[in-house]
Short mmCIF file of C-alpha atoms in Angstrom, two decimals:
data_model
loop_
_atom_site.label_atom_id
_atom_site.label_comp_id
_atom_site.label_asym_id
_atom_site.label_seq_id
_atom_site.Cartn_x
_atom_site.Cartn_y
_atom_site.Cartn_z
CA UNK A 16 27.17 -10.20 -18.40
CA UNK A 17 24.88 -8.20 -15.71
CA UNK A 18 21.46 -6.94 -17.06
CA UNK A 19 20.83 -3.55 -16.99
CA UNK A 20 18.66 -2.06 -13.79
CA UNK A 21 14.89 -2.69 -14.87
CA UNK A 22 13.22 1.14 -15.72
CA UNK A 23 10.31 1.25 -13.49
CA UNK A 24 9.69 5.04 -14.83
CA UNK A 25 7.07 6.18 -17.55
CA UNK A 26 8.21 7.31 -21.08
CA UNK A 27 6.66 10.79 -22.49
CA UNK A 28 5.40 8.07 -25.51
CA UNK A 29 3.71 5.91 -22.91
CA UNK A 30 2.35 9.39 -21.19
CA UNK A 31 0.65 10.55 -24.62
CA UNK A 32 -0.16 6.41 -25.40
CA UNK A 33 -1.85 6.82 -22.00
CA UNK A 34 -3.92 10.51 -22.62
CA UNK A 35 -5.64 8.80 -25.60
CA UNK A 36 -6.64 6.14 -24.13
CA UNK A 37 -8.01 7.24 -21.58
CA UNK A 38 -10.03 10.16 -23.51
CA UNK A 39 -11.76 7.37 -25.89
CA UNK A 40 -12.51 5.29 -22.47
CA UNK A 41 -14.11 7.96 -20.62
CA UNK A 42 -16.14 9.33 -24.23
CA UNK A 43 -16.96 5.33 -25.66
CA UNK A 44 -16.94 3.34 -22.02
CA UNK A 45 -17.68 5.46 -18.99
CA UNK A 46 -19.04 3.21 -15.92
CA UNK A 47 -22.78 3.96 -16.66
CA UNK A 48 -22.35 2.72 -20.25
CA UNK A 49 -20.92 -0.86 -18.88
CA UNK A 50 -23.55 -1.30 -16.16
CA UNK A 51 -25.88 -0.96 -18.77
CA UNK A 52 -24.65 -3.41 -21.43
CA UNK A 53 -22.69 -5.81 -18.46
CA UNK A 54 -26.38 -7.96 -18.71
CA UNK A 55 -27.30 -7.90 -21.87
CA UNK A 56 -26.09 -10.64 -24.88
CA UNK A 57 -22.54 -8.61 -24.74
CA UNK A 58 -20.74 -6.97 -22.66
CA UNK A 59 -18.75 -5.09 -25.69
CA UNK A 60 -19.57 -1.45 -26.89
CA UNK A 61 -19.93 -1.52 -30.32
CA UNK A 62 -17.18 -0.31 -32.14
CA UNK A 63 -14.49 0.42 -29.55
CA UNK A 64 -12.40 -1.96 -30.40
CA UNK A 65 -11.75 -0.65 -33.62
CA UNK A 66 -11.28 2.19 -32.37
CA UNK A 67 -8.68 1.44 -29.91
CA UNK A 68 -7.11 -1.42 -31.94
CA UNK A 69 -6.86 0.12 -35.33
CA UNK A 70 -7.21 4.01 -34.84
CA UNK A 71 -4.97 3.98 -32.25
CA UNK A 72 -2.76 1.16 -32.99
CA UNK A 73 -2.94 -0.38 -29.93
CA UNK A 74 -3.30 -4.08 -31.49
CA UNK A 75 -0.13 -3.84 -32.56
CA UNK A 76 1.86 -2.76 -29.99
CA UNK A 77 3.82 -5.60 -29.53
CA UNK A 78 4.08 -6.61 -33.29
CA UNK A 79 7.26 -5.46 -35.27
CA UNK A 80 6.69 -3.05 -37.70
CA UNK A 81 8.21 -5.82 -40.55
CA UNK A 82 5.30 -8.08 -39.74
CA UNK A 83 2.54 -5.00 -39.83
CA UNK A 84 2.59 -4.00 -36.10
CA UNK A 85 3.99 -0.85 -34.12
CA UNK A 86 6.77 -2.51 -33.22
CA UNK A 87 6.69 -0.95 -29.53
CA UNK A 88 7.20 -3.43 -26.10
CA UNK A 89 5.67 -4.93 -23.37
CA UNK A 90 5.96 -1.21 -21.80
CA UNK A 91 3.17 0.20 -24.27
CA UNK A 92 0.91 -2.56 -24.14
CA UNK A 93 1.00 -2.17 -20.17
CA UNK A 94 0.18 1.02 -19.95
CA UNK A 95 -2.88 -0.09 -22.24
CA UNK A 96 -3.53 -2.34 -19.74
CA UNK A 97 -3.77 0.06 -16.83
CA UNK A 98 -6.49 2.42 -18.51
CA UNK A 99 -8.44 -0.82 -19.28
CA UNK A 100 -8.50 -1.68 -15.43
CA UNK A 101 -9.38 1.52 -14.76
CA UNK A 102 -12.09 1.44 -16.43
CA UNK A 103 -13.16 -2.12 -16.36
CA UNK A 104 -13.40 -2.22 -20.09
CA UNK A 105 -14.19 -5.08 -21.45
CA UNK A 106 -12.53 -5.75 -24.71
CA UNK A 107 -10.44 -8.90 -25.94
CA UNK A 108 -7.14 -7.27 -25.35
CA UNK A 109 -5.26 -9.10 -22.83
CA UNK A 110 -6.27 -12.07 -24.70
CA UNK A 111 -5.40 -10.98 -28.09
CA UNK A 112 -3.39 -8.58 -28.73
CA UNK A 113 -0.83 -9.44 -25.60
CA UNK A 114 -1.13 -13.51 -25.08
CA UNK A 115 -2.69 -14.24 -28.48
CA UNK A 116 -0.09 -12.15 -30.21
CA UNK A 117 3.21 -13.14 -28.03
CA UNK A 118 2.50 -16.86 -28.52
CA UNK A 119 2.13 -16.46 -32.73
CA UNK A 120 5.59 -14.15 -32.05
CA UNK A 121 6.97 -17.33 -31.53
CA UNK A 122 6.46 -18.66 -34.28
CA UNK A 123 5.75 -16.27 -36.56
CA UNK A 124 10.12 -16.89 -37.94
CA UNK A 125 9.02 -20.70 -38.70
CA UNK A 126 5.65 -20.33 -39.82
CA UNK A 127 4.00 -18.09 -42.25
CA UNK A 128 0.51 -18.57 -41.26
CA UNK A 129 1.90 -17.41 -38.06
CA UNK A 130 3.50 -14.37 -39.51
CA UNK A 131 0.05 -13.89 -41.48
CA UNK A 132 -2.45 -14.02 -38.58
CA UNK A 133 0.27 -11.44 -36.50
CA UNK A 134 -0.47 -8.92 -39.20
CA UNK A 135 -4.53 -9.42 -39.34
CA UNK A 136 -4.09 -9.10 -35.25
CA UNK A 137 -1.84 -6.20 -35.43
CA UNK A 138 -4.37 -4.43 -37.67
CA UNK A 139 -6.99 -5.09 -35.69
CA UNK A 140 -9.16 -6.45 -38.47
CA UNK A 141 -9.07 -10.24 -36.47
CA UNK A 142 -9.57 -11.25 -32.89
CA UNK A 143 -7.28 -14.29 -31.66
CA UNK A 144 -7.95 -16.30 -28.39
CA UNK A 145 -5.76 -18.90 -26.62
CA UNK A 146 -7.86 -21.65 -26.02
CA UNK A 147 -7.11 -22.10 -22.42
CA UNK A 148 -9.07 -21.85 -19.34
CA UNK A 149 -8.07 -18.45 -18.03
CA UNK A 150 -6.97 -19.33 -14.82
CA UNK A 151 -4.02 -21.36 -16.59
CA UNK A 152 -0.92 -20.35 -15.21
CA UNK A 153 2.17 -20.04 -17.45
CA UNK A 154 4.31 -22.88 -15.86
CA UNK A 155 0.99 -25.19 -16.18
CA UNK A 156 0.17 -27.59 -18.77
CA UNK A 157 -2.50 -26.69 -21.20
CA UNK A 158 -5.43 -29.14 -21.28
CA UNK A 159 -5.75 -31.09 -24.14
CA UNK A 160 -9.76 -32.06 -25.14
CA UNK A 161 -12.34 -31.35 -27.54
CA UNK A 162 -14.00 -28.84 -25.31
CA UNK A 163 -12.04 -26.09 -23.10
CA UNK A 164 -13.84 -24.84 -20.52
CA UNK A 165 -13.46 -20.99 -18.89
CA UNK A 166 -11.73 -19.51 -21.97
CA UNK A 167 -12.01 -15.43 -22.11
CA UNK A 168 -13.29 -13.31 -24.61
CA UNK A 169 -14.54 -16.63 -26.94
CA UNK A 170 -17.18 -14.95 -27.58
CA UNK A 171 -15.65 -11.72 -29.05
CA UNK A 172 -12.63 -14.64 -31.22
CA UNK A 173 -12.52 -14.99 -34.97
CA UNK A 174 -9.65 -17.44 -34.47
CA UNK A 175 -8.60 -19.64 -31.68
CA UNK A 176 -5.47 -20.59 -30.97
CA UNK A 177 -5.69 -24.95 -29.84
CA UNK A 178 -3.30 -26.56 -28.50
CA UNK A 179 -3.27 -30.35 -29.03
CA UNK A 180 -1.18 -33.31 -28.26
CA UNK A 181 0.16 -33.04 -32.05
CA UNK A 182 0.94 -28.91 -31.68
CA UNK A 183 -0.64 -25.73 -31.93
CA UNK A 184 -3.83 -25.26 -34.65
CA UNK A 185 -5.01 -21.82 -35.68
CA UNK A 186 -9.04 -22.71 -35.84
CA UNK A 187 -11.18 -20.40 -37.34
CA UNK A 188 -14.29 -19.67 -34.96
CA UNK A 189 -16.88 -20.81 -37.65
CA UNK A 190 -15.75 -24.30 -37.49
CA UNK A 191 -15.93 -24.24 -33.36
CA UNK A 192 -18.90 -24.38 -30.87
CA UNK A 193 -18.55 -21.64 -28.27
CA UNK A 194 -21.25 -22.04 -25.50
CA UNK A 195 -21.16 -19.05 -23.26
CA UNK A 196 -20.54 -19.34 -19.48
CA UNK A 197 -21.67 -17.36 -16.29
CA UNK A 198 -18.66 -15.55 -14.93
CA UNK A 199 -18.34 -13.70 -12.00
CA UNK A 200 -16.96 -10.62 -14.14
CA UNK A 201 -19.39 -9.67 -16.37
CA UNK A 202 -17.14 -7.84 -18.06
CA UNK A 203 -14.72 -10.42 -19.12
CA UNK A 204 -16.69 -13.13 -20.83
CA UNK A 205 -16.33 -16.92 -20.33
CA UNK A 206 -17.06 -19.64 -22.91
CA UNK A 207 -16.38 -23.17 -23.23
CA UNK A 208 -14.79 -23.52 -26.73
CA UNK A 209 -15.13 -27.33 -28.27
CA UNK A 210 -13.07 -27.41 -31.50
CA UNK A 211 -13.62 -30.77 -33.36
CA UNK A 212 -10.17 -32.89 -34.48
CA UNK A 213 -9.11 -32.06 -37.73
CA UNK A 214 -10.01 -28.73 -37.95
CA UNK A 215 -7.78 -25.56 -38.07
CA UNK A 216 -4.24 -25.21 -39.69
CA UNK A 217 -1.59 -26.54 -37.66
CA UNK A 218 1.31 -23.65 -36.87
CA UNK A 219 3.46 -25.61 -34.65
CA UNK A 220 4.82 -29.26 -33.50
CA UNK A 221 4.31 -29.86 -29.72
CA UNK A 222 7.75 -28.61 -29.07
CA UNK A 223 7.50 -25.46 -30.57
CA UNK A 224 3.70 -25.23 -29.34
CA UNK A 225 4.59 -25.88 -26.05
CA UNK A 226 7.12 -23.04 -25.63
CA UNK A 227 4.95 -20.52 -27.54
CA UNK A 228 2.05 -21.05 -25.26
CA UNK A 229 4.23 -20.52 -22.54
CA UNK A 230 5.40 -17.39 -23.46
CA UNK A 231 1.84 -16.10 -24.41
CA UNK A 232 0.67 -17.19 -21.11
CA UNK A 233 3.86 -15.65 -19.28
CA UNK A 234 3.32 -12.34 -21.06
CA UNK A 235 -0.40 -11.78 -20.47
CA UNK A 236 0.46 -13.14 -16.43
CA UNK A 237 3.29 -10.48 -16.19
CA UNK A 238 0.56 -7.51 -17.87
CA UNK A 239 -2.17 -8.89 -16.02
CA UNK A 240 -0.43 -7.02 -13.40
CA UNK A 241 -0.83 -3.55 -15.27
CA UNK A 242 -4.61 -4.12 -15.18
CA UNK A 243 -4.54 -4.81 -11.49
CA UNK A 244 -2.69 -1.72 -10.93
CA UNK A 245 -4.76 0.16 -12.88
CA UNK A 246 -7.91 -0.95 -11.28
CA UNK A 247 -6.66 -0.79 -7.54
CA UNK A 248 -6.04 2.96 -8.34
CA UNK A 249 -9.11 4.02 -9.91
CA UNK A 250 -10.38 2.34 -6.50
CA UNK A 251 -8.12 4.35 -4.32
CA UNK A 252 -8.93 7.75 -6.25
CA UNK A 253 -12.49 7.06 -6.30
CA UNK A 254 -12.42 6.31 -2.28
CA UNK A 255 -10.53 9.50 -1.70
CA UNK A 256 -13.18 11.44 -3.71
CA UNK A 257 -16.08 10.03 -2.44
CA UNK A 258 -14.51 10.12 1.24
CA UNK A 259 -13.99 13.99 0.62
CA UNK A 260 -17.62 14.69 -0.38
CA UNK A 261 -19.08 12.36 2.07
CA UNK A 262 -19.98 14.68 5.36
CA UNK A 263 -20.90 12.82 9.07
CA UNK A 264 -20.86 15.26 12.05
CA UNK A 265 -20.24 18.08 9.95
CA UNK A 266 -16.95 16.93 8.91
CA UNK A 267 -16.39 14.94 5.31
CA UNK A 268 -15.94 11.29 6.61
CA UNK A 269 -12.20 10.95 4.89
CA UNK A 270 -10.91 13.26 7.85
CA UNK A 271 -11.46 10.53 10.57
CA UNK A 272 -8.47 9.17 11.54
CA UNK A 273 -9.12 5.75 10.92
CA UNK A 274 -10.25 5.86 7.20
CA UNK A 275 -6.92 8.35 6.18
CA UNK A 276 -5.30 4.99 8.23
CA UNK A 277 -6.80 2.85 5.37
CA UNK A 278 -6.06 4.99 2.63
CA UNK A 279 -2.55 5.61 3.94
CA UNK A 280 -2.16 1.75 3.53
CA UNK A 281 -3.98 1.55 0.15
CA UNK A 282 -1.49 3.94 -0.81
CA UNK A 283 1.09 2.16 0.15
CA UNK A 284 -0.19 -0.84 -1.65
CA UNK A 285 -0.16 0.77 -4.81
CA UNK A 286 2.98 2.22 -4.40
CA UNK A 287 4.30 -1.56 -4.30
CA UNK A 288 1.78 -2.73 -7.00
CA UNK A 289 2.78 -0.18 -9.69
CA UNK A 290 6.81 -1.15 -8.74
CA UNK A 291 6.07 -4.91 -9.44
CA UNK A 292 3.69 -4.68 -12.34
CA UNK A 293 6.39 -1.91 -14.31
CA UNK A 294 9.42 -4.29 -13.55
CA UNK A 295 7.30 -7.23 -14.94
CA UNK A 296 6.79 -5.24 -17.98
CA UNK A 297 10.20 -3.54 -18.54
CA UNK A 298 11.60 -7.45 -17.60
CA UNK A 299 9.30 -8.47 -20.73
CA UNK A 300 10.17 -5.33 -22.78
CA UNK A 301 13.96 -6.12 -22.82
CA UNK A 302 13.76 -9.89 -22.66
CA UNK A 303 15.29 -10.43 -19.04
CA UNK A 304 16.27 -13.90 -18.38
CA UNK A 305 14.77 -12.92 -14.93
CA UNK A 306 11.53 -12.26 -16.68
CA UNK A 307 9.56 -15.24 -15.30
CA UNK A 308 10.83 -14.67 -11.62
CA UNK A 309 10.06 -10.75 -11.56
CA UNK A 310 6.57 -11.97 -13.13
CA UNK A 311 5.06 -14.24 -10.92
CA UNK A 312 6.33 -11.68 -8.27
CA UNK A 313 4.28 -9.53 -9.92
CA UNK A 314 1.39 -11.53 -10.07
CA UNK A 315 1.77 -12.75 -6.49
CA UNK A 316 1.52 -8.93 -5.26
CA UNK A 317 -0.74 -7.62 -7.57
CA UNK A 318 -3.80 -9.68 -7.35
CA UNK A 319 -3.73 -9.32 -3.64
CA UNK A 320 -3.70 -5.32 -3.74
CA UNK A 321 -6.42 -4.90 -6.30
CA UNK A 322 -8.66 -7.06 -4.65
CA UNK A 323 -8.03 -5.21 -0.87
CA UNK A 324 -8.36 -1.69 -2.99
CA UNK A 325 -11.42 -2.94 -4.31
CA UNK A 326 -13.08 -4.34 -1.08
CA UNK A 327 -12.00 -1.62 0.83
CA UNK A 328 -13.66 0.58 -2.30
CA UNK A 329 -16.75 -1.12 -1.58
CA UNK A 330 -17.13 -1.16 2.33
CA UNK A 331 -15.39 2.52 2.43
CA UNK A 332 -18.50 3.91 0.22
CA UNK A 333 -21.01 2.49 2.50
CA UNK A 334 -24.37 1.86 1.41
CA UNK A 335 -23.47 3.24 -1.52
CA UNK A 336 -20.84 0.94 -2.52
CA UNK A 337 -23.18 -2.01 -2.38
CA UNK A 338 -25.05 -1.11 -5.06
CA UNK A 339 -25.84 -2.62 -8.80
CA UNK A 340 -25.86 1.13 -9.68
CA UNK A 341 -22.53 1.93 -8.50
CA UNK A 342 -19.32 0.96 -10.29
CA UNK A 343 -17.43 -0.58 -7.23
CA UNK A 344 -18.65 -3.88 -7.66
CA UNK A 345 -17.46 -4.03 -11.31
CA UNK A 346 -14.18 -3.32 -9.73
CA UNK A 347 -14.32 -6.27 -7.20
CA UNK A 348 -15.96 -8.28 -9.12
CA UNK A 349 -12.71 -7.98 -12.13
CA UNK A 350 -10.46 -8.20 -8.93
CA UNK A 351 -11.68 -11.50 -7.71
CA UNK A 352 -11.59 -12.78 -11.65
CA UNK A 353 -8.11 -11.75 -12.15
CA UNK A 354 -6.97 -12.96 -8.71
CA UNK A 355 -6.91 -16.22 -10.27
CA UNK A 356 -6.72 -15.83 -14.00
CA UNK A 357 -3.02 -16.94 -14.99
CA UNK A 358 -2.32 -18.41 -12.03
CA UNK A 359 -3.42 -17.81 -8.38
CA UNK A 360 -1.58 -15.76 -6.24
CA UNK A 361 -0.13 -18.85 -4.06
CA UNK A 362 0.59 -20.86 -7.74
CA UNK A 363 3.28 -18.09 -8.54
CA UNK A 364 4.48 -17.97 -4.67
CA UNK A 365 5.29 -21.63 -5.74
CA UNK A 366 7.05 -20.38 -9.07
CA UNK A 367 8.85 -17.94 -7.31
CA UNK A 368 10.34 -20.52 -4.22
CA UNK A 369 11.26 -23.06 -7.53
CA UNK A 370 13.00 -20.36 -9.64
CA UNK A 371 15.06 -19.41 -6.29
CA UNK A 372 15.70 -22.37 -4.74
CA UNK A 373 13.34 -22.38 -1.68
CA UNK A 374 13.08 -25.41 0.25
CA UNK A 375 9.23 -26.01 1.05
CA UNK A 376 8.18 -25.52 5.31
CA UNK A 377 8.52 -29.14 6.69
#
């Protein structure tokens, strides 16, 4: 039976979905607000994320509304993801509510503490975080170990999700160590996360664990693509402006022929960026059995546009742009972080010859 053509278009639901969140971004987490909290203990603006979990719903999003949630798709949840790149917000939602969430989905029809922890995440009441380094790529094999290095909003979990040789364990935070890390993004905290044997419930046999974790990882690598997109174009859009004001010679720098060259290309970047990253999600949405080809495509094109909108956000603001006081290097630095969370660009190149049938260069 063919699939039907992927919908690459926005719905007037994801439109409005997009207006509010937006408006609580720019009145709870405007730029100046992060670069003054991106040094401090946390990163996170108090409160926000009940406010965008809970008052808005957005937790839920991919939840069905018979286990608590707002039973909407993978399309919702990305356009969530695009106003957080845009902003550079740091909350736990890619790790929660998209990777946390999809991988208890899996279970939640064989286990109730599955189905029970979906409806604390979808209320937004509980924060859940795959313990997996975040550059773990969905194809990969989660390491096993009492301590898990480079795992993403730890900090921010009151449950993490552990896989172990014997399945998957729901362990609350209070009976793990989490020792924060130095990332590069500030914004997206690092912690290794040691969870001592015995601890936790246990949710799944390795089987079962195995394929849930795959799908939460192959989810939040196919959305990860939404935040890209959403950060190159706040990059783009904040180039244009700045290029505009900017004046050299008595002429605003952005009319020089070779900057509208770079733009043009940026533009052209995004254009390609937003075409992968809403197939990935609309592949997701309807459950595509081309889903994990059409996201590592995704992934492969997205993480290289954000980061060239970003640098060329950076080096196209001049001085400016190589500031601590400026926002561009939030952008970059988020860029760079998510060019390898998931997977690096080249390990889904790799997915994307396998699932195709490419024969490696001799």
């Amino acid at each position: 039976m063919t699939e039907p053509p992927l919908d690459l278009l926005y719905s007037e639901t994801e439109d409005d979905l997009r207006a509010a969140v937006r408006a609580l971004l720019t009145d709870r987490a405007g730029h100046q607000t992060l670069l003054g909290r991106i040094e401090t203990d946390s990163p996170y603006v108090p409160g926000l994320w009940k406010s965008l979990a809970a008052d808005i719903g957005a937790a839920g999003l991919l939840v069905p509304e018979k286990l608590g949630g707002q039973g909407a798709s993978h399309r919702e949840a990305a356009v969530v993801l695009e106003e957080l790149g845009r902003a550079v917000t740091p909350l736990p939602y890619l790790t929660s509510a998209v990777v946390a969430t999809e991988t208890l989905l899996a279970l939640a029809g064989e286990s109730d503490a599955a189905a029970g922890l979906l409806a604390d995440l979808a209320s937004g009441r509980t924060v859940a975080v795959l313990a997996v380094p975040l550059s773990t790529a969905p194809d990969a094999e989660p390491p096993f170990g009492a301590a898990i290095p480079g795992v993403a909003d730890a900090t921010a979990a009151d449950v993490f999700l552990v896989p172990r040789a014997d399945g998957l364990y729901a362990v609350p935070a209070t009976e793990a160590t989490v020792e924060p890390q130095t990332p590069l993004d500030l914004t997206r905290p690092l912690a290794r996360v040691t969870a001592p044997a015995g601890s936790g419930t246990r949710l799944a046999d390795p089987e079962a664990a195995r394929a849930a974790v795959r799908r939460g990882l192959l989810a939040g690598a196919g959305l990860l693509a939404s935040e890209q997109l959403g950060l190159a174009e706040w990059c783009l859009e904040e180039t244009i402006r700045h290029t505009r004001e900017r004046h050299q010679f008595n002429r605003p720098v952005g009319s020089f022929q070779a900057l509208k060259h770079r733009m043009a290309q940026l533009w052209l970047d995004l254009v390609g960026a937003r075409a992968a990253a809403r197939a990935a999600a609309d592949a997701l949405a309807t459950g595509s059995a081309d889903a994990p080809l059409i996201v590592a495509v995704a992934q492969a094109y997205c993480s290289k546009a954000a980061v060239r909108a970003a640098e060329e956000c950076v080096q196209l603001h001049g001085g400016i742009g190589m500031t601590w006081e400026h926002p561009a290097h939030l952008a970059l630095k988020r860029a760079k972080s998510d060019q390898i969370a998931l997977g690096s660009a080249g390990r889904h190149q790799d997915a994307i010859a396998a699932l195709v049938g490419l024969e490696p260069p001799l």
